[in-house]
Short mmCIF file of C-alpha atoms and ligand atoms in Angstrom, two decimals:
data_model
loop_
_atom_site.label_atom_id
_atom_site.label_comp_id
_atom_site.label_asym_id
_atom_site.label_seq_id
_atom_site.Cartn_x
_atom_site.Cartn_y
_atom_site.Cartn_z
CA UNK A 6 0.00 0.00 0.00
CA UNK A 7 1.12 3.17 -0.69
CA UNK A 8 2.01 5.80 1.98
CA UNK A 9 -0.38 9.04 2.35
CA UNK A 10 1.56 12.21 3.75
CA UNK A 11 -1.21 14.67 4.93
CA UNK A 12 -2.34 17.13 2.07
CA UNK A 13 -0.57 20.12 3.90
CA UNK A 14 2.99 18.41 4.21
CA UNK A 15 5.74 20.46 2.19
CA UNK A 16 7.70 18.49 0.04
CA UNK A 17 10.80 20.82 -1.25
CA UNK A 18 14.94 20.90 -1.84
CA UNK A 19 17.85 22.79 -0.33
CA UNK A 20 20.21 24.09 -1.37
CA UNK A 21 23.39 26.83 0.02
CA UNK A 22 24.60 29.91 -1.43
CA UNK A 23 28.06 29.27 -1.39
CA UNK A 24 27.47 25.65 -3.01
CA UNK A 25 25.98 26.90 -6.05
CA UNK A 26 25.74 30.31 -6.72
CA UNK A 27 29.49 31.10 -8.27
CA UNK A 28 29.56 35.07 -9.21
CA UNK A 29 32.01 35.37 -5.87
CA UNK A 30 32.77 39.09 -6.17
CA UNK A 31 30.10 40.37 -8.84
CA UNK A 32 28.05 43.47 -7.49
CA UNK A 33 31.01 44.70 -5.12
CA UNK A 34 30.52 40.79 -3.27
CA UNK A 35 33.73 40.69 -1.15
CA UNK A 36 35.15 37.85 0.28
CA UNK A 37 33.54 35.32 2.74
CA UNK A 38 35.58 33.09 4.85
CA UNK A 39 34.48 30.38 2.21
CA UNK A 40 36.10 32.45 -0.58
CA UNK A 41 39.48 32.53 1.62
CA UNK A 42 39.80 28.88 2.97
CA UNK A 43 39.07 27.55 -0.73
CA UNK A 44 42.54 29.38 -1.14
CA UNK A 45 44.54 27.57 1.20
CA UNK A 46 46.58 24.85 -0.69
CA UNK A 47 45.64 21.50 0.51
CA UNK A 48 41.93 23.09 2.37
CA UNK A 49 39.83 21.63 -0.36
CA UNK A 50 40.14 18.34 -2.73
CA UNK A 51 41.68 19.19 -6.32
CA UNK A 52 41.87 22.57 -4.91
CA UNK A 53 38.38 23.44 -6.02
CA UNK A 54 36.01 26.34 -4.73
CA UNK A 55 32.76 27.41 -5.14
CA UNK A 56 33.98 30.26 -7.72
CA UNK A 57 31.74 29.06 -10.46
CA UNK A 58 29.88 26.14 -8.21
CA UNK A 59 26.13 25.88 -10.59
CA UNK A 60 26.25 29.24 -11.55
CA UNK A 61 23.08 29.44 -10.01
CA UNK A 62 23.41 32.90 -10.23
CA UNK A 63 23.31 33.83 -13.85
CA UNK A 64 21.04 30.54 -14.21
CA UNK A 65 18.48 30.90 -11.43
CA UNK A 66 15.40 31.24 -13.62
CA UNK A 67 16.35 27.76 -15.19
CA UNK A 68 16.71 26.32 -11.53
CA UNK A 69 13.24 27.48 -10.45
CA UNK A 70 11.44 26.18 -13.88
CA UNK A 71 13.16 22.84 -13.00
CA UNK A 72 11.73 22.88 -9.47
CA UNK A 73 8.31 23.53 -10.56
CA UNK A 74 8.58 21.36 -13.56
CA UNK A 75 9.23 18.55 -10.24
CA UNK A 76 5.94 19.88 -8.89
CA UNK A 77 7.76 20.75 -5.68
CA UNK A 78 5.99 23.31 -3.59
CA UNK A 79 8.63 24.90 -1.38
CA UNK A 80 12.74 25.62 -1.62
CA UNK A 81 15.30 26.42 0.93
CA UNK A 82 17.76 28.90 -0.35
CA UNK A 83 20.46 30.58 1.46
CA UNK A 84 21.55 34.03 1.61
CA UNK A 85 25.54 35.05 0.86
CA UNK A 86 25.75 37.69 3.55
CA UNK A 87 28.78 39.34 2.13
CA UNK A 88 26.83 39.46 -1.44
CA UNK A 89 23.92 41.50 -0.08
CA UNK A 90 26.21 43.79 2.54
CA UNK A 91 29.55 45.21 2.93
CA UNK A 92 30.28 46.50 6.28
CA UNK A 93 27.29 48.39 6.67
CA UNK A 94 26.76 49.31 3.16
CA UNK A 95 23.65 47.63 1.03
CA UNK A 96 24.91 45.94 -1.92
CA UNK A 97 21.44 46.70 -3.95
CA UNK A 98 22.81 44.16 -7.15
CA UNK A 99 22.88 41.01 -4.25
CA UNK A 100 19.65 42.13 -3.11
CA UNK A 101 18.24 42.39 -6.19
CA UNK A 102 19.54 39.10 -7.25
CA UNK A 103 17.24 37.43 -4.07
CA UNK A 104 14.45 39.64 -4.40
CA UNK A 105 14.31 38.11 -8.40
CA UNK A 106 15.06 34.68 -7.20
CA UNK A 107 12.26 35.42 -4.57
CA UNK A 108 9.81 36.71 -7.20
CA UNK A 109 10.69 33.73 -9.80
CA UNK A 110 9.61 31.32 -7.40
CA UNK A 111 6.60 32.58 -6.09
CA UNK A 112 5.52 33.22 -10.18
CA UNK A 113 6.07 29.53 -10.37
CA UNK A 114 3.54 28.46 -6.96
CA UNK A 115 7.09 27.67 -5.25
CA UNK A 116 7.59 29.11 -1.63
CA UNK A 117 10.60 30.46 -1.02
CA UNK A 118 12.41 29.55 2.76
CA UNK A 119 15.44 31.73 3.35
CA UNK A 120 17.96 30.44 5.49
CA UNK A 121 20.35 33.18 6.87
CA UNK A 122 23.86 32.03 7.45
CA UNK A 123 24.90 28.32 5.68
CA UNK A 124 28.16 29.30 6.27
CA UNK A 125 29.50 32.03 4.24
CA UNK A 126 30.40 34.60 6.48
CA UNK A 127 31.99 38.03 5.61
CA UNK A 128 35.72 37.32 5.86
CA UNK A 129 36.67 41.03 6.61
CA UNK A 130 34.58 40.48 10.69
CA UNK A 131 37.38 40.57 12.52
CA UNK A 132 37.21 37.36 14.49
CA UNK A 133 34.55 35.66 12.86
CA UNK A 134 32.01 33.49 15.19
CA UNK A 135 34.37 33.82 17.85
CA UNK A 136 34.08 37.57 18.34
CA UNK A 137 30.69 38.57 19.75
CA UNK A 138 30.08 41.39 17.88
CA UNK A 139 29.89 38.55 15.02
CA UNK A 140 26.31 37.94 16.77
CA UNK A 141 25.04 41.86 16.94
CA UNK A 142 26.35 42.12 13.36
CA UNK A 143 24.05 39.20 12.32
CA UNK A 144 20.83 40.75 13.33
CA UNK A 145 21.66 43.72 11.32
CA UNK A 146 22.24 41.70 8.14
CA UNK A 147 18.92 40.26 8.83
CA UNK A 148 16.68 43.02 9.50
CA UNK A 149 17.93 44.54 6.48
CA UNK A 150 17.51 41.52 4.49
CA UNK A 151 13.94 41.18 6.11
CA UNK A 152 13.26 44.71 5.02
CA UNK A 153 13.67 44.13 1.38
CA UNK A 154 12.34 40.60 1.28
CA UNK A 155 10.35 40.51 4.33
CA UNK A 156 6.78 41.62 2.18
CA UNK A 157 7.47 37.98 0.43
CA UNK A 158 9.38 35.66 2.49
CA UNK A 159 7.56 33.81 5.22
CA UNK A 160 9.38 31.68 6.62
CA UNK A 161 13.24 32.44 7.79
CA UNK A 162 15.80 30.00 9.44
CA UNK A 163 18.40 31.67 10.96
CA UNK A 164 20.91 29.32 11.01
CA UNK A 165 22.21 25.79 8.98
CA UNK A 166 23.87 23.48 11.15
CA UNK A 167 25.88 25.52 13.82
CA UNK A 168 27.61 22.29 14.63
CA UNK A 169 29.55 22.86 11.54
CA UNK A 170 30.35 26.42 11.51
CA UNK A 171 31.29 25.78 15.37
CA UNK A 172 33.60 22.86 15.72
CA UNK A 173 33.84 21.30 12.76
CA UNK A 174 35.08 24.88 11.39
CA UNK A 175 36.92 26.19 14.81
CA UNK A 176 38.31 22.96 15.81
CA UNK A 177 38.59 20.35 13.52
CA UNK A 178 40.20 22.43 11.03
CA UNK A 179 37.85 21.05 8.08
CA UNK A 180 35.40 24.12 7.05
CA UNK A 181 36.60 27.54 7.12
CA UNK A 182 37.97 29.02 8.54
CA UNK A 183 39.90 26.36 9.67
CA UNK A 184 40.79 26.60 13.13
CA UNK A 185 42.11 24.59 15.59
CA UNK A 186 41.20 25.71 18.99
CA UNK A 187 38.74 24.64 21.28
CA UNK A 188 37.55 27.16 23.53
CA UNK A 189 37.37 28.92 19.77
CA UNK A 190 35.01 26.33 19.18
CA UNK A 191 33.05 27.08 22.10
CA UNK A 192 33.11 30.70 21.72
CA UNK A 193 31.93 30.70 18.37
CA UNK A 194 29.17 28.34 19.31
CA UNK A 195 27.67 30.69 21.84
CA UNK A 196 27.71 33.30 19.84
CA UNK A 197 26.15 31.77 16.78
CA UNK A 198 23.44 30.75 19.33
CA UNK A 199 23.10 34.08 20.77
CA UNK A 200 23.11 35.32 16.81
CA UNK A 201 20.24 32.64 16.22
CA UNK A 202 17.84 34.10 19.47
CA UNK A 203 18.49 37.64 18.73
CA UNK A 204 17.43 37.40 15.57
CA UNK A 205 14.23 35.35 16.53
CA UNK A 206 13.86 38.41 18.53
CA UNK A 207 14.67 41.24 16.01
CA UNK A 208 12.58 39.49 13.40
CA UNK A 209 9.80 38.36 15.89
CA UNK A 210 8.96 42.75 16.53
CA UNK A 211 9.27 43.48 12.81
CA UNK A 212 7.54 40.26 11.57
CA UNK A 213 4.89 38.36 14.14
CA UNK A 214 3.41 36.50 11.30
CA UNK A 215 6.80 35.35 10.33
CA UNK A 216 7.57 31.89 10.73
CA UNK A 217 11.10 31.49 12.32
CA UNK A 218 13.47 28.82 13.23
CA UNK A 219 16.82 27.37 13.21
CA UNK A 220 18.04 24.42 11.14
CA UNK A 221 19.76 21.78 13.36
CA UNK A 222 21.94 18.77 12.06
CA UNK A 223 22.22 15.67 13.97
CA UNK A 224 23.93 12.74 13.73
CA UNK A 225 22.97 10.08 17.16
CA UNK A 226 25.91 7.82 18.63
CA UNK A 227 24.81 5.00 19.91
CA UNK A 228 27.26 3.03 21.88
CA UNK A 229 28.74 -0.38 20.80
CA UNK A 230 28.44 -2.36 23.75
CA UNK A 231 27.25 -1.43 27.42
CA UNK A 232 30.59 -1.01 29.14
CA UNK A 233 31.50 2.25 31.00
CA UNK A 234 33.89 3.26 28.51
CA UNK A 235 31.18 3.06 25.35
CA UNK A 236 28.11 4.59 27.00
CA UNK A 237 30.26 7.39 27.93
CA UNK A 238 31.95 8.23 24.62
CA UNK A 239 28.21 7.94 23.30
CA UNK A 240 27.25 10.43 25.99
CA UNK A 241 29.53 12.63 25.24
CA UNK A 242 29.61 12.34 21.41
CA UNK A 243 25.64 13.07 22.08
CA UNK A 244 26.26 16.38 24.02
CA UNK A 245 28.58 17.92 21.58
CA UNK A 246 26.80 16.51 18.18
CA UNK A 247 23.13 16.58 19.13
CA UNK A 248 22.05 18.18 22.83
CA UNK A 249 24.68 21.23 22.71
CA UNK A 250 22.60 23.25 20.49
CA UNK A 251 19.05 22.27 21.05
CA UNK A 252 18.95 21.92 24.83
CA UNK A 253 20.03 25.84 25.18
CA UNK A 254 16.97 27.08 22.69
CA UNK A 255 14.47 24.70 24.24
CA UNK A 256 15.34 24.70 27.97
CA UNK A 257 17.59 28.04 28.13
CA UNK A 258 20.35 26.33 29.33
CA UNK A 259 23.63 24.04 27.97
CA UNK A 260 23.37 20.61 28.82
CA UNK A 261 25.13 20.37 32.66
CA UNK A 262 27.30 17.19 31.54
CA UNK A 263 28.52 18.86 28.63
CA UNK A 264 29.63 21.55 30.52
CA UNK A 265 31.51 19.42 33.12
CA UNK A 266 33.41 17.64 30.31
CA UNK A 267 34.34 20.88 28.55
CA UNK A 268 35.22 22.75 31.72
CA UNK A 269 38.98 22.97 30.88
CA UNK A 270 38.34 24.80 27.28
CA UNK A 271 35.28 27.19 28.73
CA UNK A 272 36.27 30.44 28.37
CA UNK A 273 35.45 32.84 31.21
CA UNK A 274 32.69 35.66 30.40
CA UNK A 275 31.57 33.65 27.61
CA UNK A 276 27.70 33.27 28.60
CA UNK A 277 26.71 36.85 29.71
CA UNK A 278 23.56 37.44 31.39
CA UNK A 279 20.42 37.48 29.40
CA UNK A 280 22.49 35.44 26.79
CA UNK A 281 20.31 31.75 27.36
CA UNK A 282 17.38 33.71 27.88
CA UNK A 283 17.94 34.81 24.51
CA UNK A 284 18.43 31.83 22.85
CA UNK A 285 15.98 30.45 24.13
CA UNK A 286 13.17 32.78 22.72
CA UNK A 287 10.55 30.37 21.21
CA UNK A 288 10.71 29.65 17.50
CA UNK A 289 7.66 28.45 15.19
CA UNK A 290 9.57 25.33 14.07
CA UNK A 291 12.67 23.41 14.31
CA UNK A 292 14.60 22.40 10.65
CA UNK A 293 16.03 18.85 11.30
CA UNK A 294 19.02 17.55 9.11
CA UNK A 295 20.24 14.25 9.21
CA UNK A 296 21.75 11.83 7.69
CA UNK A 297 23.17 9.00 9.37
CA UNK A 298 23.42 7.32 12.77
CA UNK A 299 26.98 6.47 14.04
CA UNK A 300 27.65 3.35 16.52
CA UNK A 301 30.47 4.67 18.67
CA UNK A 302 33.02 2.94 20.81
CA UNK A 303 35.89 3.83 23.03
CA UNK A 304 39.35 3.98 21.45
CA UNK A 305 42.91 5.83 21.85
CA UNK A 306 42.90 9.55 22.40
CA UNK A 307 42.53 11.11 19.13
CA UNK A 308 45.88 13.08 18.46
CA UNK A 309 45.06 16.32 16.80
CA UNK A 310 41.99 18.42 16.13
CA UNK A 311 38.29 16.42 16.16
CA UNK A 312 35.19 17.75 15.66
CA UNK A 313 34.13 15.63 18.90
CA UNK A 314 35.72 18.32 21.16
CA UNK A 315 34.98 15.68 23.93
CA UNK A 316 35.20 13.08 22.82
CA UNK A 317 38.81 12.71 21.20
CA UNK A 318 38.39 8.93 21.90
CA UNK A 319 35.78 8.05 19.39
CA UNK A 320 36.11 5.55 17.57
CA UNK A 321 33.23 4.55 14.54
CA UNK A 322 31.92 1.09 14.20
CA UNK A 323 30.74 0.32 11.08
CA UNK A 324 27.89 -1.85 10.86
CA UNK A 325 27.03 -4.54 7.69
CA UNK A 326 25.36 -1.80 6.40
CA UNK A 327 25.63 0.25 2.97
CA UNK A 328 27.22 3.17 2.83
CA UNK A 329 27.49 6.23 1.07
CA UNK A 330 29.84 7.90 -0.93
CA UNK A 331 30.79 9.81 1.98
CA UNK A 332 30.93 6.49 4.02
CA UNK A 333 28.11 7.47 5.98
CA UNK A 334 26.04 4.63 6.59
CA UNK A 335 22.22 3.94 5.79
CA UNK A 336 20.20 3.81 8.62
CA UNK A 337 16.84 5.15 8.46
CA UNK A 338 15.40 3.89 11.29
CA UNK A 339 17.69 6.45 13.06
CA UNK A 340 15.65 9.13 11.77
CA UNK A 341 11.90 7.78 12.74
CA UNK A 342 14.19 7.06 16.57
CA UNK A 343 15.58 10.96 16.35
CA UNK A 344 12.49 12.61 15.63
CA UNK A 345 10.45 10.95 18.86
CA UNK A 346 13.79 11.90 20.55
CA UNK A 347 12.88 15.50 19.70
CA UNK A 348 9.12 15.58 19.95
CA UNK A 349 9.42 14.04 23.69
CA UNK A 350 12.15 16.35 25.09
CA UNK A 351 12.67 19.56 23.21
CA UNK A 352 10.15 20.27 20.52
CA UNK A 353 6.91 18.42 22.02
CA UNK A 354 6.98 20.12 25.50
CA UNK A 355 7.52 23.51 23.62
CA UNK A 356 4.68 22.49 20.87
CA UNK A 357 6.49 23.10 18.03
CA UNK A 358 6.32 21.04 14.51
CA UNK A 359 9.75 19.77 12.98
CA UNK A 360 10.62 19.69 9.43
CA UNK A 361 13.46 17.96 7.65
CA UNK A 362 15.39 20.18 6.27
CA UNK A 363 17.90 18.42 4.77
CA UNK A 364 18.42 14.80 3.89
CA UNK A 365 19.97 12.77 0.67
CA UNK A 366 23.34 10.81 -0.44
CA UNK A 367 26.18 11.07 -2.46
CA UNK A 368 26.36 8.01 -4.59
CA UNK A 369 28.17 6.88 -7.01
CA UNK A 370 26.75 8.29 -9.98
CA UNK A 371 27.34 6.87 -13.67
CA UNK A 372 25.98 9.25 -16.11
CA UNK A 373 24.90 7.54 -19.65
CA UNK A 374 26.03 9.13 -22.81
CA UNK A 375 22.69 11.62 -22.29
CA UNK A 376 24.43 12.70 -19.34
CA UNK A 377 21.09 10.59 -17.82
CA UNK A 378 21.86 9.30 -14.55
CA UNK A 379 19.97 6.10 -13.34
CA UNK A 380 20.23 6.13 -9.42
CA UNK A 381 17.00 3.89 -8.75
CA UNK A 382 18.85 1.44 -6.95
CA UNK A 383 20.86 4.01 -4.63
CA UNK A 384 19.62 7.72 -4.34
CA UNK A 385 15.49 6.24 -5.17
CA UNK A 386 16.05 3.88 -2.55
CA UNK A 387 17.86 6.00 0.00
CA UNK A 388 14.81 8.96 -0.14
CA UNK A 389 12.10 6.10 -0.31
CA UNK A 390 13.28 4.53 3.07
CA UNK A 391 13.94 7.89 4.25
CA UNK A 392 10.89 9.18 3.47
CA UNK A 393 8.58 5.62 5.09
CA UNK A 394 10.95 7.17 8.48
CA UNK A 395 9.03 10.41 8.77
CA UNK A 396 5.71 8.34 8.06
CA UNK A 397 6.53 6.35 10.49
CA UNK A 398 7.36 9.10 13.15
CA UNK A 399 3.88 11.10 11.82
CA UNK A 400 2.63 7.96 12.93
CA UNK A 401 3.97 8.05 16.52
CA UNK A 402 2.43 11.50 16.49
CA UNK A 403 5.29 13.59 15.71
CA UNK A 404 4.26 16.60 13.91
CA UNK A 405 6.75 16.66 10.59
CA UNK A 406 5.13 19.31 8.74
CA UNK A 407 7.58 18.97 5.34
CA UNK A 408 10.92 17.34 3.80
CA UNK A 409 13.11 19.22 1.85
CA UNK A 410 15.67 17.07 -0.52
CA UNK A 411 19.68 17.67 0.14
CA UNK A 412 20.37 18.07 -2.21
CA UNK A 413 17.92 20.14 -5.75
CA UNK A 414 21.65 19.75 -8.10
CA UNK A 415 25.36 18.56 -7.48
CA UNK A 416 27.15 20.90 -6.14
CA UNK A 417 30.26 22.19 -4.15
CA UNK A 418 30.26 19.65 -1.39
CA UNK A 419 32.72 22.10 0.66
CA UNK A 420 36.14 20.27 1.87
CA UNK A 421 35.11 17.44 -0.66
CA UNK A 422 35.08 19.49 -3.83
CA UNK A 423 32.46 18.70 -6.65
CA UNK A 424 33.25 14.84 -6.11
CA UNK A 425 30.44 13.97 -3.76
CA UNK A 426 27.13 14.38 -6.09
CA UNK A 427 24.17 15.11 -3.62
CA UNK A 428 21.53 15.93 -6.26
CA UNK A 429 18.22 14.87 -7.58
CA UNK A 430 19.39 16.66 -10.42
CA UNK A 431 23.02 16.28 -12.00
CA UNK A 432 25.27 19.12 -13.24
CA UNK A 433 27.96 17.85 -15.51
CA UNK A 434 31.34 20.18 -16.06
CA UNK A 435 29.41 22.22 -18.70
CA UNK A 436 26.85 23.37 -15.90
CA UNK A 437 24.30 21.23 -17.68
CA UNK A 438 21.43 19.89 -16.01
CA UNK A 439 19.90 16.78 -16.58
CA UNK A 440 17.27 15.39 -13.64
CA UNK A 441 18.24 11.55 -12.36
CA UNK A 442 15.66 8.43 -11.52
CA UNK A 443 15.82 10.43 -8.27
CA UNK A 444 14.26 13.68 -9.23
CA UNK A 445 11.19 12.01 -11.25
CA UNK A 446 10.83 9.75 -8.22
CA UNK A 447 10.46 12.19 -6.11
CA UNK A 448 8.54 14.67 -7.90
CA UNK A 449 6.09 12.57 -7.99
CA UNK A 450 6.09 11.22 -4.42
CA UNK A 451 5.96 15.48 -4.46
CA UNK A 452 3.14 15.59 -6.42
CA UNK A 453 0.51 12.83 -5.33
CA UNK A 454 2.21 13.36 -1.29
CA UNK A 455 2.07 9.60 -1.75
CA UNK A 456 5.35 7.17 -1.15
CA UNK A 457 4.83 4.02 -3.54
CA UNK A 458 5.83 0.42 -2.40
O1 IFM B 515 26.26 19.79 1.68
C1 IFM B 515 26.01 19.76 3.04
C2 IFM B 515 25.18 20.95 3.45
O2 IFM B 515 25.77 22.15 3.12
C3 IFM B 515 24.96 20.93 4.95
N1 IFM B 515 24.46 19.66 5.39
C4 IFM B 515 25.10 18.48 4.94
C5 IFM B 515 25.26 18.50 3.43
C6 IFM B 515 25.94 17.22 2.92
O3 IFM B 515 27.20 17.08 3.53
#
């Protein structure tokens, strides 16, 4: 039997500025911290950057006819913050490029979702995340954003995965701007939290209709056996990963264990008053990425920078299960487990809907001479099981209001270059686009809202 998802559930893509717009300084655009790291010999694979990415810029009208020719109803976009500002100075040819996107996609019945910051910031903010001016700075950027496409755009997510602009980009090294520091980590954590619940506030006085939120990703550790040693690297793989940045916005405060293991790296003054009361100012609905679930067990001390600030002694064990081209494995059932996670301790209590913002693979992807790429028996499969999940969790009585595809086109997969091919929709090195299996498949899961056998 077919699945029914509810007449009212979104079905959409997502995309990010820096991943496939190109144009990098056109209109007076200065540099983001993206533009920079992509410099840095050795930062990215091949040494590529997202100079020319889709060239979703110059091509954005074809992008939106594609969308609506897939009969999906809404698309998550993200805003270059350094195209539409510099300093304090409107860039009116950036904001005139979003206000057109904006208008092309409402012409064609398609909502438009803006996400604020998916991780280009302007490289010239002295500091970056870890300066907290960064987080006044933000809610500038976004009122004036708001006041040119505020009369059209309804629903705004401040952030994309803070996780990654946070550790994996202060600590591990791996997205820019490619430091190594922890307590760098931390601080710019709490202040693109803070950024995130002043904004909710900002936008909240100019726009009460709005609908506002924050996109989390998460990726749940379960532990590989029940000894001490596992269930703690779990734990603590958990805090950093999955409770650090939704227990603050839905409880107003950081999760007390996490704070005990990080103690050594917490840098004094960081949380001022008024700060968690802040980010915790309630949002209309939580974006949920994921992914992949990761069994975890205790190993040697990680030498070097981690992502898993606490956790240096992680050590991933892989399962007899398939896996990605990013070696993440398939495991949808961790998605139906993480979204009653959610609904029972953060969103539920707080009554607010989730919607999955992101999810999709890389495969391995063999174009035919037509540039046609059959991915039926990966990508298909991947969004089908993905997609009985959320059923499933609607089921349980978790309110998922939508599911947006990661990813609408191939793009710049960031440290990974153009290698890793997320989309429904392939780009080949002319910038053509051809839709897969994938994108039929799911425009027409889009479509009827119905998942087939
Ligand atoms: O491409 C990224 C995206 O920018 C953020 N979420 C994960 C995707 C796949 O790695």
């Amino acid at each position: 039997m077919p699945l029914q998802f509810p007449g009212n559930f979104r079905f959409g893509s997502a995309t990010a500025a820096y991943q496939i717009e190109g144009a990098p300084h056109e209109g007076g655009k200065q540099d983001s911290i993206w533009d920079v790291f992509c410099r840095v010999p050795g930062a990215i694979v091949n040494g590529e950057s997202g100079d020319v990415a889709c060239d979703h810029y110059h091509r954005y009208e074809q992008d939106v006819a594609m969308m609506a020719g897939l009969g999906l109803d809404t698309y998550r976009f993200s805003v270059s913050w350094p195209r539409v500002l510099d300093g304090d100075r409107v860039l009116s040819e950036g904001m005139d490029f979003y206000s057109r996107l904006v208008d092309e996609l409402l012409g064609k019945g398609i909502r438009p979702w803006l996400t604020l910051y998916h991780w280009d910031l302007p490289a010239a903010l002295p500091g970056g995340w870890t300066n907290r001016d960064t987080a006044e700075k933000f809610v500038d950027y976004a009122l004036a954003l708001h006041e040119r496409l505020g009369d059209r755009v309804h629903t705004w997510t401040t952030l994309n995965e803070p996780w990654c602009s946070s550790f994996l980009s202060y600590a591990a090294g791996q997205h820019a701007p490619g430091g190594t520091d922890i307590a760098d980590s931390l601080r710019a954590a709490h202040h693109l939290l803070l950024a995130h619940g002043l904004t909710v506030q900002a936008l909240r006085e100019v726009a009460p209709q709005a609908e506002l939120g924050i996109t989390l990703n998460f990726t749940p550790a379960i532990a590989a056996s029940d000894t001490e040693a596992d269930l703690s690297v779990a734990r603590r793989v958990n805090g950093t990963a999955n409770r650090f940045f939704v227990e603050p916005i839905f409880t107003g405060h950081y999760p007390s264990d996490v704070l005990d293991d990080l103690a050594e790296y917490w840098p004094d003054d960081l949380v001022h008053e008024g700060d968690l009361a802040a980010i915790s100012t309630p949002i209309d609905l939580l974006g949920v990425n994921y992914y992949t679930t990761n069994v975890v067990r205790a190993g040697e001390i990680e030498a070097g920078p981690t992502p898993h600030v606490s956790a240096p002694d992680a050590v991933q064990v892989l399962r007899d299960l398939p896996l990605t081209e990013m070696g993440w494995e398939v495991h949808p059932e961790g998605l139906r487990d993480l979204l009653n996670w959610l609904h029972t301790h953060y969103t539920g209590p707080a009554g607010v809907p989730l919607v999955i913002t992101e999810n999709g693979a890389a495969f391995d992807d063999r174009p035919d001479a037509d540039g046609y790429v059959d991915d039926t028996a990966d990508r298909v499969d991947y969004l089908r099981r993905h997609l009985g999940a959320v059923h499933a969790a609607i089921d349980d009585g978790v309110p998922v209001q939508g599911y947006l595809v990661w990813s609408l086109m191939d793009n710049f997969e960031w440290a990974m270059g153009y290698a890793k091919r997320f989309g429904i929709v392939s780009v080949d090195q002319n910038l053509r686009r051809t839709p897969k299996a994938s994108a039929q498949w799911y425009g027409q899961v889009a479509r009827t809202h119905q998942l087939p056998d």
